[in-house]
Structure formats: C-alpha cells, structure tokens
Short mmCIF file of C-alpha atoms and ligand atoms in Angstrom, two decimals:
data_model
loop_
_atom_site.label_atom_id
_atom_site.label_comp_id
_atom_site.label_asym_id
_atom_site.label_seq_id
_atom_site.Cartn_x
_atom_site.Cartn_y
_atom_site.Cartn_z
CA MET A 1 -151.69 18.99 134.40
CA ARG A 2 -149.48 16.52 132.35
CA LYS A 3 -148.21 17.87 129.08
CA PRO A 4 -148.82 15.33 126.25
CA LEU A 5 -145.79 13.99 124.43
CA ILE A 6 -145.94 12.60 120.86
CA ALA A 7 -142.69 10.70 119.98
CA GLY A 8 -141.97 9.21 116.55
CA ASN A 9 -139.80 6.12 116.85
CA TRP A 10 -138.31 5.65 113.32
CA LYS A 11 -136.69 2.36 114.16
CA MET A 12 -134.21 1.30 111.43
CA ASN A 13 -135.95 3.60 108.88
CA GLY A 14 -135.60 7.04 107.47
CA SER A 15 -133.01 9.22 105.85
CA LEU A 16 -131.54 12.77 106.00
CA ALA A 17 -134.20 13.73 103.38
CA LEU A 18 -137.04 12.50 105.51
CA LEU A 19 -135.66 14.27 108.52
CA GLU A 20 -135.63 17.62 106.59
CA THR A 21 -139.14 16.97 105.11
CA MET A 22 -140.51 16.04 108.55
CA LYS A 23 -139.04 19.11 110.27
CA GLN A 24 -140.56 21.44 107.52
CA ALA A 25 -143.86 19.74 107.72
CA LEU A 26 -143.98 19.91 111.41
CA THR A 27 -142.94 23.46 111.82
CA SER A 28 -145.56 24.65 109.30
CA ALA A 29 -148.25 22.56 110.92
CA ASN A 30 -148.91 24.85 113.84
CA ILE A 31 -148.93 22.11 116.43
CA ALA A 32 -150.38 23.40 119.66
CA SER A 33 -147.72 24.69 122.09
CA GLY A 34 -149.28 22.52 124.75
CA VAL A 35 -147.84 19.38 123.06
CA ASP A 36 -144.29 18.14 123.13
CA VAL A 37 -143.07 16.53 119.99
CA ALA A 38 -139.96 14.31 119.70
CA ILE A 39 -138.38 12.64 116.70
CA ILE A 40 -136.36 9.47 117.43
CA PRO A 41 -134.39 8.59 114.32
CA PRO A 42 -131.59 6.08 113.97
CA PHE A 43 -128.17 6.95 115.49
CA THR A 44 -126.59 7.83 112.08
CA LEU A 45 -128.99 10.81 111.79
CA LEU A 46 -128.65 12.22 115.20
CA MET A 47 -125.72 14.61 114.68
CA SER A 48 -127.40 16.00 111.50
CA ALA A 49 -130.70 16.21 113.35
CA LYS A 50 -129.11 18.49 115.96
CA GLY A 51 -128.60 21.09 113.30
CA VAL A 52 -131.80 20.36 111.38
CA LEU A 53 -134.00 20.66 114.53
CA ALA A 54 -131.99 23.41 116.22
CA GLU A 55 -134.29 26.38 115.61
CA SER A 56 -137.43 24.31 116.21
CA SER A 57 -139.39 23.27 119.28
CA LEU A 58 -138.94 19.63 118.32
CA SER A 59 -137.08 17.39 120.67
CA LEU A 60 -134.56 14.82 119.61
CA GLY A 61 -134.53 11.20 120.93
CA ALA A 62 -132.39 8.11 120.62
CA GLN A 63 -133.61 4.52 120.40
CA THR A 64 -131.33 2.95 122.93
CA LEU A 65 -127.97 3.44 124.67
CA HIS A 66 -125.25 1.45 126.36
CA PRO A 67 -125.10 1.55 130.15
CA GLU A 68 -121.33 2.26 130.27
CA SER A 69 -119.98 5.67 129.56
CA SER A 70 -117.10 4.58 127.36
CA GLY A 71 -114.92 1.55 126.69
CA ALA A 72 -114.54 -1.54 124.51
CA TYR A 73 -118.13 -2.08 123.45
CA THR A 74 -117.84 -2.33 119.63
CA GLY A 75 -120.96 -0.96 117.94
CA GLU A 76 -122.45 0.83 120.93
CA ILE A 77 -123.25 4.31 121.83
CA SER A 78 -123.16 5.87 125.31
CA ALA A 79 -125.31 8.48 127.07
CA ASP A 80 -122.66 11.21 126.80
CA MET A 81 -122.33 10.55 123.04
CA LEU A 82 -126.07 11.13 122.75
CA THR A 83 -126.03 14.35 124.69
CA GLU A 84 -123.19 15.58 122.38
CA CYS A 85 -125.65 15.04 119.46
CA GLY A 86 -128.23 17.27 121.11
CA VAL A 87 -130.37 14.29 122.30
CA SER A 88 -132.80 14.89 125.11
CA HIS A 89 -134.92 11.71 125.29
CA VAL A 90 -133.85 7.96 124.91
CA LEU A 91 -136.07 4.90 124.57
CA VAL A 92 -135.15 2.21 127.06
CA GLY A 93 -136.46 -1.37 126.98
CA HIS A 94 -138.43 -1.14 123.73
CA SER A 95 -139.90 -4.63 123.17
CA GLU A 96 -137.84 -5.04 120.07
CA ARG A 97 -134.68 -4.48 122.20
CA ARG A 98 -136.09 -6.87 124.86
CA THR A 99 -136.96 -9.69 122.50
CA LEU A 100 -134.50 -9.27 119.50
CA PHE A 101 -131.41 -8.18 121.49
CA GLY A 102 -131.93 -9.96 124.84
CA GLU A 103 -132.28 -6.87 127.09
CA ASP A 104 -133.82 -8.19 130.36
CA ASP A 105 -135.15 -6.02 133.17
CA GLN A 106 -131.70 -5.67 134.75
CA ALA A 107 -130.21 -4.55 131.47
CA VAL A 108 -133.07 -2.06 131.15
CA LEU A 109 -132.51 -0.68 134.63
CA ALA A 110 -128.73 -0.22 133.91
CA ARG A 111 -129.57 1.82 130.84
CA ILE A 112 -132.18 3.89 132.70
CA ARG A 113 -129.58 4.78 135.33
CA ALA A 114 -127.04 5.67 132.61
CA ALA A 115 -129.53 7.91 130.93
CA LEU A 116 -130.60 9.68 134.10
CA ASP A 117 -126.91 10.17 135.18
CA ALA A 118 -126.31 11.98 131.81
CA GLY A 119 -129.37 14.21 132.31
CA LEU A 120 -131.41 12.51 129.52
CA THR A 121 -135.04 11.72 129.77
CA PRO A 122 -135.60 8.02 129.51
CA ILE A 123 -138.73 6.79 127.94
CA LEU A 124 -139.22 3.43 129.66
CA CYS A 125 -141.14 0.97 127.38
CA ILE A 126 -143.26 -1.78 129.01
CA GLY A 127 -145.93 -4.17 127.80
CA GLU A 128 -147.04 -7.69 127.69
CA THR A 129 -146.98 -10.20 124.85
CA LEU A 130 -150.26 -11.77 123.46
CA GLU A 131 -149.46 -15.05 125.23
CA GLU A 132 -149.07 -13.22 128.58
CA ARG A 133 -152.43 -11.35 127.93
CA GLU A 134 -154.31 -14.48 127.10
CA ALA A 135 -152.90 -16.04 130.28
CA ASP A 136 -154.32 -13.14 132.33
CA ARG A 137 -150.83 -11.95 133.28
CA VAL A 138 -150.97 -8.37 132.14
CA GLU A 139 -150.84 -6.92 135.68
CA THR A 140 -148.02 -9.20 136.80
CA VAL A 141 -145.87 -8.63 133.70
CA VAL A 142 -146.32 -4.86 133.27
CA LEU A 143 -146.17 -3.98 136.96
CA GLY A 144 -143.09 -6.29 137.30
CA GLN A 145 -141.48 -4.28 134.56
CA VAL A 146 -142.32 -0.89 136.29
CA LYS A 147 -141.35 -2.12 139.78
CA THR A 148 -137.78 -3.30 138.71
CA VAL A 149 -137.06 0.25 137.64
CA ILE A 150 -139.06 2.39 140.08
CA ASP A 151 -137.95 0.54 143.15
CA ASP A 152 -134.31 1.21 142.38
CA LEU A 153 -134.57 4.97 141.81
CA SER A 154 -134.65 7.94 144.14
CA ALA A 155 -137.72 10.22 144.12
CA GLU A 156 -135.90 12.79 142.09
CA GLN A 157 -134.85 10.21 139.50
CA ARG A 158 -138.35 8.76 139.22
CA SER A 159 -139.76 12.17 138.55
CA ARG A 160 -137.63 12.49 135.42
CA LEU A 161 -138.92 9.32 133.72
CA VAL A 162 -141.59 8.98 131.00
CA MET A 163 -143.25 5.58 130.49
CA ALA A 164 -144.69 4.12 127.22
CA TYR A 165 -147.18 1.20 127.55
CA GLU A 166 -146.78 -0.76 124.38
CA PRO A 167 -148.62 -4.15 124.32
CA VAL A 168 -146.25 -6.24 122.12
CA TRP A 169 -149.14 -7.69 120.12
CA ALA A 170 -150.02 -4.21 118.92
CA ILE A 171 -146.62 -3.10 117.75
CA GLY A 172 -146.41 -2.92 114.02
CA THR A 173 -149.33 -5.35 113.57
CA GLY A 174 -151.99 -2.88 112.80
CA ARG A 175 -153.91 -4.41 115.82
CA THR A 176 -154.38 -1.57 118.26
CA ALA A 177 -155.46 -1.91 121.85
CA THR A 178 -158.97 -0.48 122.15
CA PRO A 179 -159.08 2.76 124.06
CA GLU A 180 -160.67 0.82 126.96
CA GLN A 181 -157.98 -1.82 126.95
CA ALA A 182 -155.17 0.82 126.90
CA GLN A 183 -156.87 3.08 129.52
CA GLN A 184 -157.38 0.09 131.85
CA VAL A 185 -153.62 -0.76 131.89
CA HIS A 186 -152.64 2.91 132.11
CA ALA A 187 -154.95 3.42 135.12
CA MET A 188 -153.41 0.33 136.72
CA ILE A 189 -149.88 1.65 136.21
CA ARG A 190 -150.92 5.11 137.56
CA ALA A 191 -152.60 3.55 140.65
CA TRP A 192 -149.49 1.54 141.39
CA LEU A 193 -147.27 4.60 141.12
CA SER A 194 -149.65 6.77 143.17
CA ASP A 195 -149.62 4.19 145.86
CA LYS A 196 -145.91 4.52 146.06
CA ASP A 197 -146.03 8.29 145.92
CA PRO A 198 -149.05 10.29 145.01
CA ALA A 199 -146.98 13.00 143.29
CA LEU A 200 -145.22 10.38 141.22
CA GLY A 201 -148.58 8.92 140.04
CA GLU A 202 -150.04 12.26 139.31
CA GLY A 203 -147.08 13.52 137.42
CA MET A 204 -145.95 10.54 135.39
CA ARG A 205 -146.41 10.93 131.63
CA LEU A 206 -147.83 7.64 130.30
CA LEU A 207 -147.61 7.17 126.60
CA TYR A 208 -149.48 4.57 124.57
CA GLY A 209 -147.70 2.82 121.77
CA GLY A 210 -148.76 0.07 119.34
CA SER A 211 -150.29 0.90 115.91
CA MET A 212 -151.40 4.40 116.91
CA LYS A 213 -152.49 6.09 113.64
CA ALA A 214 -154.14 9.18 112.45
CA ASP A 215 -157.57 7.62 112.58
CA ASN A 216 -157.41 6.13 116.11
CA ALA A 217 -155.13 8.67 117.88
CA ALA A 218 -157.94 11.02 119.05
CA GLU A 219 -159.91 8.32 120.77
CA LEU A 220 -156.80 6.83 122.50
CA LEU A 221 -155.48 10.25 123.49
CA SER A 222 -158.75 11.33 124.98
CA GLN A 223 -158.50 8.62 127.72
CA PRO A 224 -157.75 10.24 131.10
CA ASP A 225 -154.67 8.31 131.82
CA ILE A 226 -153.11 8.33 128.35
CA ASP A 227 -150.68 11.35 128.05
CA GLY A 228 -149.36 10.91 124.56
CA GLY A 229 -148.09 8.40 122.11
CA LEU A 230 -145.02 6.48 120.99
CA ILE A 231 -145.56 6.13 117.22
CA GLY A 232 -143.66 3.68 114.97
CA GLY A 233 -144.89 3.24 111.42
CA ALA A 234 -147.15 6.38 111.25
CA SER A 235 -144.16 8.56 112.42
CA LEU A 236 -142.54 8.00 109.04
CA LYS A 237 -145.43 9.75 107.16
CA PRO A 238 -145.49 13.48 107.82
CA ASP A 239 -149.22 13.89 107.27
CA ASP A 240 -150.11 10.96 109.58
CA PHE A 241 -147.66 12.07 112.27
CA ILE A 242 -148.98 15.64 112.14
CA ALA A 243 -152.56 14.47 112.48
CA ILE A 244 -151.54 12.53 115.66
CA CYS A 245 -149.83 15.51 117.06
CA HIS A 246 -152.96 17.56 116.39
CA ALA A 247 -155.10 14.94 118.04
CA ALA A 248 -152.99 15.42 121.18
CA GLY A 249 -153.44 19.30 121.26
P1 PGA B 301 -146.04 0.97 115.65
O1 PGA B 301 -144.70 0.86 116.66
O2 PGA B 301 -146.70 2.36 115.83
O3 PGA B 301 -145.56 0.73 114.22
O4 PGA B 301 -146.92 -0.13 116.05
C1 PGA B 301 -144.72 1.52 117.90
C2 PGA B 301 -143.46 1.24 118.59
O5 PGA B 301 -142.83 0.21 118.36
O6 PGA B 301 -142.97 2.07 119.35
#
C-alpha cells in the first residue's frame, strides 16, 4: 500500500510568518497519520523551518539543488547544505526549472544523483507542454523524461524516488487535468515502471500536480494510480492546503 504524500511547493513565495501560521494550522488540523505532508518553502526559510517544524510530523523539502557538493557556483545550494537544514525531500526538474532555467534531462539526472547520494528523497517532476499534448506526444515526452533517470539508477536508488506528473499546461493556470486524463498518464507511467521491475511499479509514489485545489483534490486523489499531490498556489493558503491533506486521508 502506497502512503499518500501531499507536498506544498511555495515557489518564490511565503515568509517566516506564513511558515509559523501554516505549521500551527496543520498541527491542529488532525491530518490522518496515513498521509505524509511536506512543506517546500524557498531556500531562505529552510534553516528557520528546521526549528519551526522540529516537533511536528511535517517534512521539509527544497525546490532544487546543485549537482556538485561544493565549489565556485555563486548562488547555488548543495545537497549537503540542504541536509544541514533538516531537509528530507527535494524537487528536481520542476517545469519552471526546465523552461526558465534551462535544466535539461541530463541536468535533472545529475541533480537526482546528488540528492540520492546525500540521502535525500528526490521528487522527480515530469510532464508535457500543451503543444506536446496536442501533437499526441504525451507518452513519448513523459516516458522519455522518466527513462533518462530510471535507466541510470540502481534498483535501490530507484526505490527511493518519488515522481510528480505535472502537465505544464495545468501549472498555475487554473486549468486542471481531468481525473481521467491524470489517471491515464499515471497508469502509463506505472505500467512502464512495472515492466522494468514489478516492485518498482507497485511501490512508486506518483503525485499529481497542476492546479490541484481544495475543490478538485478528492476526485484526483481517488484515482487508483494517483498517490498524492504537488501543490503550488493552494499550498500558500492554510485552509485550502489542509482541505487537500484531508482529501488524501
Ligand atoms: P499549481 O503549481 O498548483 O499552482 O498549479 C503546481 C506546481 O508547480 O508544482
């Protein structure tokens, strides 16, 4: 049985005050113990978040990392620096990193390896653009992104990954994939993974991301191959984020 994970990606938003409010709200919300919840704030809040979240069951994530462990990389953050901040999860290959910051599949793979080497749980983000969907290329694009990473890892490393299917056209647009559209892609990814290794397909947590909100979360999360959500906009509003966590429980 896969344990659902609800992860809130704050992107370049939020403040120390929001972090404290969110922690209070989540801890008094009695989220089912069968649901994992992670907060993924900007880098500047991570060290404070380590203290704020310390006595809670909430996990802390980062939004990206640099593949090298140290060196002359002005402005970058390494996996070891993240672990020092109490981080356990890290997003890799979010579509905003791929499109705005030029991270290609090889750059994504290098970051996945760095995260795994440091004992972090990478959340590998994959998904097609609207243009690719309209050209009937969903399978080629999404499985291509999955394959680049999976084929390069050992069975033990693969088992420590989480994946998030985020159709680029649904991110921040208010346009959510229908539960059927999302389920179809999730099932396709799981079938590909199972073909490689049945235990890998069975165990992989596949999150959906892209305008998941309080009012559509239950239907998306009830799909058999959707094991949680990667939430952007709605993760900044405590009531909405809590409603999504409840929908997963
Ligand atoms: P959204 O973002 O929920 O605001 O669409 C999701 C994401 O980018 O992870």
